[in-house]
Short mmCIF file of C-alpha atoms and ligand atoms in Angstrom, two decimals:
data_model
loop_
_atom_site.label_atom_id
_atom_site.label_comp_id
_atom_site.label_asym_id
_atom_site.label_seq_id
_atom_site.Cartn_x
_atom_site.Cartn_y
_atom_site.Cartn_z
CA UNK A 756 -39.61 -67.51 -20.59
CA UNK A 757 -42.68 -67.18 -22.63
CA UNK A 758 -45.97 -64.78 -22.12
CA UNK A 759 -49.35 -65.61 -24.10
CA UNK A 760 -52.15 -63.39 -25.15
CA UNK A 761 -54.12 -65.72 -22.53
CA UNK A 762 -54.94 -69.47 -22.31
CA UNK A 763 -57.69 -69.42 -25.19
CA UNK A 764 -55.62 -67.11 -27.16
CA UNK A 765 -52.51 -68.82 -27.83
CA UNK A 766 -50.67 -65.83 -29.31
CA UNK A 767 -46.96 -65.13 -28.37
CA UNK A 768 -46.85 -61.99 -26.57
CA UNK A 769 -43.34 -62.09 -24.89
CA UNK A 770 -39.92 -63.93 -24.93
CA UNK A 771 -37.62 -62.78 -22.60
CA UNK A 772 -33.96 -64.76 -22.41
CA UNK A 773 -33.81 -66.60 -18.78
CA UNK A 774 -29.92 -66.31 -18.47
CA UNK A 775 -30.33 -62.47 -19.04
CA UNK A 776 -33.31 -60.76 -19.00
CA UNK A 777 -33.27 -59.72 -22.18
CA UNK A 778 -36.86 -59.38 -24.42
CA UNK A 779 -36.48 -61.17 -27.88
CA UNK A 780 -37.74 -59.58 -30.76
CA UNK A 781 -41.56 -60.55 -31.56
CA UNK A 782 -43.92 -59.40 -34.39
CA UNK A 783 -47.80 -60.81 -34.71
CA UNK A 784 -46.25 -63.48 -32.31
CA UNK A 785 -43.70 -64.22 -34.13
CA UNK A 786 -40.17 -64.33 -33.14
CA UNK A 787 -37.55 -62.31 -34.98
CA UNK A 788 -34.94 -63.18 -33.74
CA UNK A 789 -32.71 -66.37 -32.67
CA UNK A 790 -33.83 -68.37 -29.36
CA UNK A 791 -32.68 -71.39 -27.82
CA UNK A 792 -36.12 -72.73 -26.70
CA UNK A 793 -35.74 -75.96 -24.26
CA UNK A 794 -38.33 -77.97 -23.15
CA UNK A 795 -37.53 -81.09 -21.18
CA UNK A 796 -39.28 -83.63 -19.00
CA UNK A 797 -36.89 -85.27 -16.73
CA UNK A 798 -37.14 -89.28 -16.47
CA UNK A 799 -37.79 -91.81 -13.61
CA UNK A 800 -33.94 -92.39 -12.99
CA UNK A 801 -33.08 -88.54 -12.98
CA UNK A 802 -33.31 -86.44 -9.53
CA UNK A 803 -36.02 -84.04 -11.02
CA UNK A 804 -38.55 -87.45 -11.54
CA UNK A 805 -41.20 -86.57 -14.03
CA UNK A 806 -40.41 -82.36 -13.59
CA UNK A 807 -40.49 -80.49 -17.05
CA UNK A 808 -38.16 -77.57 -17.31
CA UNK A 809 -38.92 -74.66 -19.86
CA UNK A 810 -36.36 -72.16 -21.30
CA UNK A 811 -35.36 -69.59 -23.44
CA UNK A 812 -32.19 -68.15 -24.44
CA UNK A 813 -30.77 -65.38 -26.49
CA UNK A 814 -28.26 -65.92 -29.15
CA UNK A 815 -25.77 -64.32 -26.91
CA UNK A 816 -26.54 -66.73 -23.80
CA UNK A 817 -26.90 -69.67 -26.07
CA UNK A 818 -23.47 -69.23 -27.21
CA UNK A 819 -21.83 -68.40 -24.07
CA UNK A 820 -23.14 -71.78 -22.89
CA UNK A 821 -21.75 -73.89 -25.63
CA UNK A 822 -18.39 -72.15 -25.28
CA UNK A 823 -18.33 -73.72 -22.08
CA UNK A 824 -18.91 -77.52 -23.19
CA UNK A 825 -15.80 -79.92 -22.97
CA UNK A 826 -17.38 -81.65 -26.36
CA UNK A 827 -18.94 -79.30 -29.01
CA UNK A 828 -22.12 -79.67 -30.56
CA UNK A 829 -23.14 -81.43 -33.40
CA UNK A 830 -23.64 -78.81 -35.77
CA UNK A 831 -25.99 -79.65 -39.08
CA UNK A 832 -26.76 -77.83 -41.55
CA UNK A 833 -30.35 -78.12 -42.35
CA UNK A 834 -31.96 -77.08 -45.98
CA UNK A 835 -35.07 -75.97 -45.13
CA UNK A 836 -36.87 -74.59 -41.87
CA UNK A 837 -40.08 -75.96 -40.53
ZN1 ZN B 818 -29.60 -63.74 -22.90
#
């Protein structure tokens, strides 16, 4: 879950994992630390019909998850970081 300064003032002011409460590192709005961010709208043919979802989790979270998946995930290695 994410906190801004305010609606004009788009500065990060808080990340706090959904799965466990825990507040992410921030500096100048910045986040210091890994986060699984999600951000999905669901489709027509879903149950949750046009609903977005918003989420963050902590490194921690984020891997308990995964451990859980029948199929891993596609892991890439990626050479630079936008
Ligand atoms: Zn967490």
């Amino acid at each position: 879950m994410r906190k801004y300064e305010s609606e004009s003032n788009g500065q990060l002011v808080q990340v706090i994992c959904n799965q466990c409460k825990k507040e992410l590192k921030l500096e100048n709005g910045y986040l210091k630390e890994g986060c699984f961010s999600a951000d999905f709208v669901f489709g027509y043919f879903s149950d949750r019909d046009a609903l977005r979802h918003r989420f963050d989790l902590c490194e921690d979270c984020y891997n308990k998850l995964i451990a859980g998946f029948q199929v891993p995930v596609e892991e890439i290695s990626e050479n630079e970081l936008l």
